[in-house]
mmCIF file of N, CA and C in Angstrom:
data_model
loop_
_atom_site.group_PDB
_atom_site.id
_atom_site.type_symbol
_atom_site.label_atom_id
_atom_site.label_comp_id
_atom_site.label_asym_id
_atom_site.label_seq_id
_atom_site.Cartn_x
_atom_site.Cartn_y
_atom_site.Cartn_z
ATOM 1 N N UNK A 1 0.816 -1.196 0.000
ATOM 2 C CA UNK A 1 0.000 0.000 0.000
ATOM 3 C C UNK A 1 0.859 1.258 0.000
ATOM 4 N N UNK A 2 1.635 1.341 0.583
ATOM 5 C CA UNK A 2 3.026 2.290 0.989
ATOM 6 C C UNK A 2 3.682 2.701 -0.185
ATOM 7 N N UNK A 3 3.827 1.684 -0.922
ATOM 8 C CA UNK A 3 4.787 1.758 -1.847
ATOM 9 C C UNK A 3 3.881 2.693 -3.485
ATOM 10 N N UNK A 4 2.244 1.726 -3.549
ATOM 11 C CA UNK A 4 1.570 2.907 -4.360
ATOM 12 C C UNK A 4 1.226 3.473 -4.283
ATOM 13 N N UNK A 5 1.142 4.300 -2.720
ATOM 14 C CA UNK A 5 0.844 5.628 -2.156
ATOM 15 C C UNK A 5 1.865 6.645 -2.867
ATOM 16 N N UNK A 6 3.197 6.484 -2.562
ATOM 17 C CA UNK A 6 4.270 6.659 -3.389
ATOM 18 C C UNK A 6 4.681 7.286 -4.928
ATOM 19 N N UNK A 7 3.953 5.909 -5.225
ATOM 20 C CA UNK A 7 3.990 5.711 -6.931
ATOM 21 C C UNK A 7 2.886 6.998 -7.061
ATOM 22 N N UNK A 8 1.993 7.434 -6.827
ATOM 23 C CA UNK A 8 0.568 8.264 -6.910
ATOM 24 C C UNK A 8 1.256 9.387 -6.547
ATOM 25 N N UNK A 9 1.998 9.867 -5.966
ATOM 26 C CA UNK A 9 2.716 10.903 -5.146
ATOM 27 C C UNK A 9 3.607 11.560 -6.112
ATOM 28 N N UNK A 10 4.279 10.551 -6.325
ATOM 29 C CA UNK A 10 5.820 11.008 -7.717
ATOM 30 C C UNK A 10 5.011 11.123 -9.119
ATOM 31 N N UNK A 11 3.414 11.107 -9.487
ATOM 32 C CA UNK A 11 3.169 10.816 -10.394
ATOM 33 C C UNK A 11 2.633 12.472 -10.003
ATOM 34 N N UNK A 12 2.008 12.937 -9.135
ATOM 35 C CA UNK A 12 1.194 14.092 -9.031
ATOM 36 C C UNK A 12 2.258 15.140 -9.145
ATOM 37 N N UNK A 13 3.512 15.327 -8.443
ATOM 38 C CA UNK A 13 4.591 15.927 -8.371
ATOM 39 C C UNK A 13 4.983 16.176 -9.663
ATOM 40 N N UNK A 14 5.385 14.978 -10.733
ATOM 41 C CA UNK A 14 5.836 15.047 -11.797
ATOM 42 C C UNK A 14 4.901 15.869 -12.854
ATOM 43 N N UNK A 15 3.701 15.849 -12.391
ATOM 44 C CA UNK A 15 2.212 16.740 -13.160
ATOM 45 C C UNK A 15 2.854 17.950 -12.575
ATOM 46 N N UNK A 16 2.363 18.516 -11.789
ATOM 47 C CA UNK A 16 2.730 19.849 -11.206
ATOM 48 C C UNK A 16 3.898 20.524 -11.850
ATOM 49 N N UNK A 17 4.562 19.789 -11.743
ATOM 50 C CA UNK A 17 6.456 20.166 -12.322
ATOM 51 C C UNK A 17 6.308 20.626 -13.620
ATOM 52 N N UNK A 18 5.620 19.961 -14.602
ATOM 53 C CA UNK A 18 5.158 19.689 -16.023
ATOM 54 C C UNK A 18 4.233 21.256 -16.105
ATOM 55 N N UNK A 19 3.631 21.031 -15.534
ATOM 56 C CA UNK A 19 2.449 22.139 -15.586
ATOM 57 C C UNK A 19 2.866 23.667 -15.627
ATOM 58 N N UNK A 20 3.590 23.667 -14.483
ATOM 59 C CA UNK A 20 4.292 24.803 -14.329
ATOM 60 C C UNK A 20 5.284 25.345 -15.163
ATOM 61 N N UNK A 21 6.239 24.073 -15.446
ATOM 62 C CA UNK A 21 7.214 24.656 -16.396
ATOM 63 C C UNK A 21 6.504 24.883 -17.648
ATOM 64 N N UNK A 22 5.322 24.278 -18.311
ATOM 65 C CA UNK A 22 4.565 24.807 -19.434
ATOM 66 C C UNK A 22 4.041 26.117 -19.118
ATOM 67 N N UNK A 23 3.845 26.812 -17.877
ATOM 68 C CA UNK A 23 3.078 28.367 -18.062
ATOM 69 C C UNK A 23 4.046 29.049 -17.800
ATOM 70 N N UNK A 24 4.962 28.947 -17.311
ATOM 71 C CA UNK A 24 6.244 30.060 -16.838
ATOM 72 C C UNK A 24 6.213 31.141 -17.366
ATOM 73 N N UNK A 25 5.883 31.883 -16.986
ATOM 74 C CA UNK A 25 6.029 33.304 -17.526
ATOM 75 C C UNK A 25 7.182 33.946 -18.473
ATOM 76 N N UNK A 26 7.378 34.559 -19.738
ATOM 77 C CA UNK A 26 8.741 34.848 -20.056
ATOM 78 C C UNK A 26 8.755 35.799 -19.493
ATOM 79 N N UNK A 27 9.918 36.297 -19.711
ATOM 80 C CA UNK A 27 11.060 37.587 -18.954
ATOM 81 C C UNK A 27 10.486 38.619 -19.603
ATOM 82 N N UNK A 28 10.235 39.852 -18.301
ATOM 83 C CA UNK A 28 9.222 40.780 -18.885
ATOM 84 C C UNK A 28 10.273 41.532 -19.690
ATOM 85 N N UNK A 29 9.495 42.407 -20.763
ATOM 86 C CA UNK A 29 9.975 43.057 -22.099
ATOM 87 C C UNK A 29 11.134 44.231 -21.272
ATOM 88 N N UNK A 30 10.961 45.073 -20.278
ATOM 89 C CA UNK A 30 11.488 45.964 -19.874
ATOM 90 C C UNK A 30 12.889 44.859 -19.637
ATOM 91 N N UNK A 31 13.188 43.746 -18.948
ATOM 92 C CA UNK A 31 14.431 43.071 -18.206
ATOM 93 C C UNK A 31 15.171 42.670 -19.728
ATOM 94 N N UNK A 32 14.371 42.589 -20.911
ATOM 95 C CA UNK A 32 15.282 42.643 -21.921
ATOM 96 C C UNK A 32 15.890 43.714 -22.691
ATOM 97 N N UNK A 33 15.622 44.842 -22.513
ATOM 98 C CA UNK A 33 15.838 45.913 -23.296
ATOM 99 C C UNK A 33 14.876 46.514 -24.234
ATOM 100 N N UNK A 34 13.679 45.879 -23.714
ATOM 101 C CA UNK A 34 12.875 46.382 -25.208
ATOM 102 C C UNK A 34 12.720 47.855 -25.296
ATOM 103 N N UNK A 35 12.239 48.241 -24.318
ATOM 104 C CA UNK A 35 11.881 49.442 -24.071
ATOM 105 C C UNK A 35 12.866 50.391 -25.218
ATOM 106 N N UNK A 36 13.868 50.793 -24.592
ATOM 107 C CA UNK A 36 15.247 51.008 -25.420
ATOM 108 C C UNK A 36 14.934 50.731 -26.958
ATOM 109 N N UNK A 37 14.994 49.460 -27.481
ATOM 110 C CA UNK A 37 14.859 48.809 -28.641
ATOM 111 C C UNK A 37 13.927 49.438 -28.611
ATOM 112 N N UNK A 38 12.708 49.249 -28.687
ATOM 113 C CA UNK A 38 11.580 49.506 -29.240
ATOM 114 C C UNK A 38 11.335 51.000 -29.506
ATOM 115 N N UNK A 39 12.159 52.242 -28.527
ATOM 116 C CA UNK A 39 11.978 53.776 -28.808
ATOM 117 C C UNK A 39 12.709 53.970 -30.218
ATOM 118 N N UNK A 40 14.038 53.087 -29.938
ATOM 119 C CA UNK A 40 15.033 53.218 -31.491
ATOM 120 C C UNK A 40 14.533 52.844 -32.203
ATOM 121 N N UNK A 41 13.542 51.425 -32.633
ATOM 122 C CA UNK A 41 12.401 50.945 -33.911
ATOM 123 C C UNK A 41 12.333 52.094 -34.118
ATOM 124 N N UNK A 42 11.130 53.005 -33.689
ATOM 125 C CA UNK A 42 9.790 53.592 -33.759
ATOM 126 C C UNK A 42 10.585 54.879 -33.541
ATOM 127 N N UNK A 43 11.262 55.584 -33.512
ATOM 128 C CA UNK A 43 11.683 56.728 -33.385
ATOM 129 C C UNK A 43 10.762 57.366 -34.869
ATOM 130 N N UNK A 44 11.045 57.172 -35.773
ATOM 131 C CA UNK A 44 10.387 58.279 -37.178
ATOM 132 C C UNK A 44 9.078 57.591 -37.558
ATOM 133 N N UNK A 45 8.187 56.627 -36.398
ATOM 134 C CA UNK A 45 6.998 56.380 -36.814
ATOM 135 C C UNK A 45 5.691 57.772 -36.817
ATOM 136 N N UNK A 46 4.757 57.812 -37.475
ATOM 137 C CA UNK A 46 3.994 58.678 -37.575
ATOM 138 C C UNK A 46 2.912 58.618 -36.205
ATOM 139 N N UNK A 47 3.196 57.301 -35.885
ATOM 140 C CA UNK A 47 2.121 56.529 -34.743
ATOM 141 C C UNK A 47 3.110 55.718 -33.815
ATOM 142 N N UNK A 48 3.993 56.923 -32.713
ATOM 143 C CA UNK A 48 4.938 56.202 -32.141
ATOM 144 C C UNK A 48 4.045 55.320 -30.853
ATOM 145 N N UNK A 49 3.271 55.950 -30.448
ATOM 146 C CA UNK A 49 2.647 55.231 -29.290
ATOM 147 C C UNK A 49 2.187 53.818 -29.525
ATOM 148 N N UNK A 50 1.513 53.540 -30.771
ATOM 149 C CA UNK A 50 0.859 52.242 -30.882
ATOM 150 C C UNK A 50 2.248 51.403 -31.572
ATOM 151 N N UNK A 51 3.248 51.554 -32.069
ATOM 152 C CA UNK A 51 4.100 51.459 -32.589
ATOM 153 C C UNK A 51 5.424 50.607 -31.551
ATOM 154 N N UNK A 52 5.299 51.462 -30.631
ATOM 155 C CA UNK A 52 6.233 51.120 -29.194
ATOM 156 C C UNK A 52 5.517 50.025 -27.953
ATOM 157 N N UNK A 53 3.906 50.262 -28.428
ATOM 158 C CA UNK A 53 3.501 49.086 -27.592
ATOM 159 C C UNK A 53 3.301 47.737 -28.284
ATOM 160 N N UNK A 54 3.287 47.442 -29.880
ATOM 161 C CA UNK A 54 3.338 46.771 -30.342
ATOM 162 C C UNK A 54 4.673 45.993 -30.810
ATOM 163 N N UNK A 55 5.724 47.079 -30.513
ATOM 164 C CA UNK A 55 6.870 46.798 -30.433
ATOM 165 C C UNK A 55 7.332 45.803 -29.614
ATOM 166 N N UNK A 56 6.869 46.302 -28.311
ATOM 167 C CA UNK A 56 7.480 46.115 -27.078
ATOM 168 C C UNK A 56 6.577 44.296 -26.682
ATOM 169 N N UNK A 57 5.453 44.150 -27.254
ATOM 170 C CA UNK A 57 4.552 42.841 -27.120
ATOM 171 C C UNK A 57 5.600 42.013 -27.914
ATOM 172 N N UNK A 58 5.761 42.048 -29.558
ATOM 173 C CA UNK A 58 6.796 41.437 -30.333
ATOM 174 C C UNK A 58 8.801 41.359 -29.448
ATOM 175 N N UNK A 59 8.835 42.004 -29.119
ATOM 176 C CA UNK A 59 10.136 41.965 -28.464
ATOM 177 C C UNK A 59 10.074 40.898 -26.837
ATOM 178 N N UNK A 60 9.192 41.225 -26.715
ATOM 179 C CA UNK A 60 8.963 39.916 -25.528
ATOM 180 C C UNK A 60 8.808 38.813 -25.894
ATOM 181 N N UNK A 61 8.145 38.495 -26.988
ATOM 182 C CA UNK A 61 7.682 36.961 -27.144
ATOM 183 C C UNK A 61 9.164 36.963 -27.957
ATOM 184 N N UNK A 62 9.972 37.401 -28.476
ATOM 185 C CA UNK A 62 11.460 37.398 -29.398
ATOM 186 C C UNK A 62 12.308 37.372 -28.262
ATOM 187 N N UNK A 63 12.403 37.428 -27.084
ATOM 188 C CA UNK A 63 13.045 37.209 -25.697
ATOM 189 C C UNK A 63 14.301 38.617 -26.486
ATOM 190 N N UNK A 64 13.903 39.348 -26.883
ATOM 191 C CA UNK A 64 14.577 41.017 -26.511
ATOM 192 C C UNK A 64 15.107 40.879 -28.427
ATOM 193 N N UNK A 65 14.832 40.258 -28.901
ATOM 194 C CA UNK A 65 15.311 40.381 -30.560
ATOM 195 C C UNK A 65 14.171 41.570 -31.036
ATOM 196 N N UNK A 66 14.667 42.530 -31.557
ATOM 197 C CA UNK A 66 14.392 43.781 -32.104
ATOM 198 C C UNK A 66 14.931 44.090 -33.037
ATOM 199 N N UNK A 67 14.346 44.677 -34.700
ATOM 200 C CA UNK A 67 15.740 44.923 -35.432
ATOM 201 C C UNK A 67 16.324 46.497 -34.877
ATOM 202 N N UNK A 68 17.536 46.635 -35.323
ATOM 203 C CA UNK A 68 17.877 47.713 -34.348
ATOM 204 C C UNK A 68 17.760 49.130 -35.116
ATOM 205 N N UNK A 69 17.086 49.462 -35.666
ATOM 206 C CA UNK A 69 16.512 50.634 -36.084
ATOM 207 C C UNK A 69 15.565 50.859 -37.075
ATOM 208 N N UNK A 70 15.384 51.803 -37.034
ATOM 209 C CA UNK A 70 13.586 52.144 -37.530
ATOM 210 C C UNK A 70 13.529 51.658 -39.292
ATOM 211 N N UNK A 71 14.435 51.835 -40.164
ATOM 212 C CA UNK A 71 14.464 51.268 -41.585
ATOM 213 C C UNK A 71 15.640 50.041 -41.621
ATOM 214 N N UNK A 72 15.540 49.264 -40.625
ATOM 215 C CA UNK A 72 16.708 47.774 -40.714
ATOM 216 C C UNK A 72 15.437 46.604 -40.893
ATOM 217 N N UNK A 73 16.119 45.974 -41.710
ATOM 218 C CA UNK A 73 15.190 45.131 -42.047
ATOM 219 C C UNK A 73 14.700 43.899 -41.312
ATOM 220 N N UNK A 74 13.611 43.674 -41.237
ATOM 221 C CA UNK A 74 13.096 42.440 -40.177
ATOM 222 C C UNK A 74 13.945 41.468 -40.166
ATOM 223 N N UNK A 75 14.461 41.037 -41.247
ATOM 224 C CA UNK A 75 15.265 39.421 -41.205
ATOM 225 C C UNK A 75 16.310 39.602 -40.154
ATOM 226 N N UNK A 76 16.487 40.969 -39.535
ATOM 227 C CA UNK A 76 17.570 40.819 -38.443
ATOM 228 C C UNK A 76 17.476 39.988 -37.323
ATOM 229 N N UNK A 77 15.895 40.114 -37.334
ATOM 230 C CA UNK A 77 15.294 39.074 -36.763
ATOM 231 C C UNK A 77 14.268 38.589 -36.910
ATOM 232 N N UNK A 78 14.098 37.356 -37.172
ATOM 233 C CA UNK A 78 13.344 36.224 -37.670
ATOM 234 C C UNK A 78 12.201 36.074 -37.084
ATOM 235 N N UNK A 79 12.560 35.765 -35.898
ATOM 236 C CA UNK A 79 10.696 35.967 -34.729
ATOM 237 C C UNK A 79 9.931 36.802 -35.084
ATOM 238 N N UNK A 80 10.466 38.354 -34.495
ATOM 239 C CA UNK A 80 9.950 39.358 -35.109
ATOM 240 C C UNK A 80 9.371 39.234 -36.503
ATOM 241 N N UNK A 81 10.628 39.142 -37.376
ATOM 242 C CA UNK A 81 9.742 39.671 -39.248
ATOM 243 C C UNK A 81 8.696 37.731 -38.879
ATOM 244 N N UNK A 82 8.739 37.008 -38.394
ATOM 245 C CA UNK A 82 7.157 36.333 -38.964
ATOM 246 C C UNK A 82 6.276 35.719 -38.263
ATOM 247 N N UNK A 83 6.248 37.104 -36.992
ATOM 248 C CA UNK A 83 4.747 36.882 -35.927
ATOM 249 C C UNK A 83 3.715 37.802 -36.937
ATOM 250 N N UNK A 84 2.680 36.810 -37.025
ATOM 251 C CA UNK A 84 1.398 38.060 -37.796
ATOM 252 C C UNK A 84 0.289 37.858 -36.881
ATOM 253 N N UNK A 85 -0.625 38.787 -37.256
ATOM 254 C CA UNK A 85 -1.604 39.083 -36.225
ATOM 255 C C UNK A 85 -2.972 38.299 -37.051
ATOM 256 N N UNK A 86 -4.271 38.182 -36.649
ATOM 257 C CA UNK A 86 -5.191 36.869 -36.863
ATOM 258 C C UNK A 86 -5.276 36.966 -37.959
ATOM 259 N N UNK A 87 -5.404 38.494 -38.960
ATOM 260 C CA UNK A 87 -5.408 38.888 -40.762
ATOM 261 C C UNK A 87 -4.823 38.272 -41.298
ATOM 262 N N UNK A 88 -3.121 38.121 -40.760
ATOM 263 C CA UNK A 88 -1.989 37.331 -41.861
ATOM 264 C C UNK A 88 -1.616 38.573 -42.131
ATOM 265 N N UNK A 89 -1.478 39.506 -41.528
ATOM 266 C CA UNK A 89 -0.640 40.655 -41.840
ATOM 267 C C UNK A 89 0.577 40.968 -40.218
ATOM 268 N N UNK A 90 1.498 41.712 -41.166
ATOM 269 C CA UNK A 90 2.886 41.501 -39.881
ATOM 270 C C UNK A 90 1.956 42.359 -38.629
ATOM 271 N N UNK A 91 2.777 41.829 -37.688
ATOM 272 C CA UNK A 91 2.316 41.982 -36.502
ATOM 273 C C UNK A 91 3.083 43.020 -35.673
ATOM 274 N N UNK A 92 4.496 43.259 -35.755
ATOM 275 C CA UNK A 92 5.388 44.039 -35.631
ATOM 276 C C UNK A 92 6.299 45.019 -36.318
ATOM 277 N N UNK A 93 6.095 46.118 -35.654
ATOM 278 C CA UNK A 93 6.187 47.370 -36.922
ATOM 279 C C UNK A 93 7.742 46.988 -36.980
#
């Protein structure tokens, strides 16, 4: 009885463990630099505000990959140039 009390125990533990490491939060956008990155993107946007928060969403899920200025081209980074939003249009200015 002891022993599959046990077995039931290391099985619930091993769920939990699993679980958690699947929601973990990533590293918020500010602890990577986005902020920074994302003012240099968007510096000559016409629409810096929506520009820098859409920035700054794409630079988090890219764990801080930003291209590094406002006319550099996406392929600098890959995450970035091919997150799109539900349209199929880019998602990050």
């Amino acid at each position: 009885m002891k022993m599959k009390m046990n077995h039931i125990l290391l099985i619930f533990i091993s769920y939990i463990i699993a679980v958690n490491s699947a929601t973990a939060p990533s590293p918020a956008p500010s602890a990577l630099g986005c902020d920074e990155k994302c003012e240099t993107r968007c510096a000559k946007s016409g629409y810096k505000e929506q520009c820098v928060r859409l920035c700054g969403i794409c630079c988090g899920k890219c764990n801080g990959c930003v291209p590094s200025g406002p006319y550099v081209d996406k392929a600098e980074c890959p995450c970035y140039r091919d997150m799109k939003n539900p349209k199929g249009k880019d998602k990050c200015p």
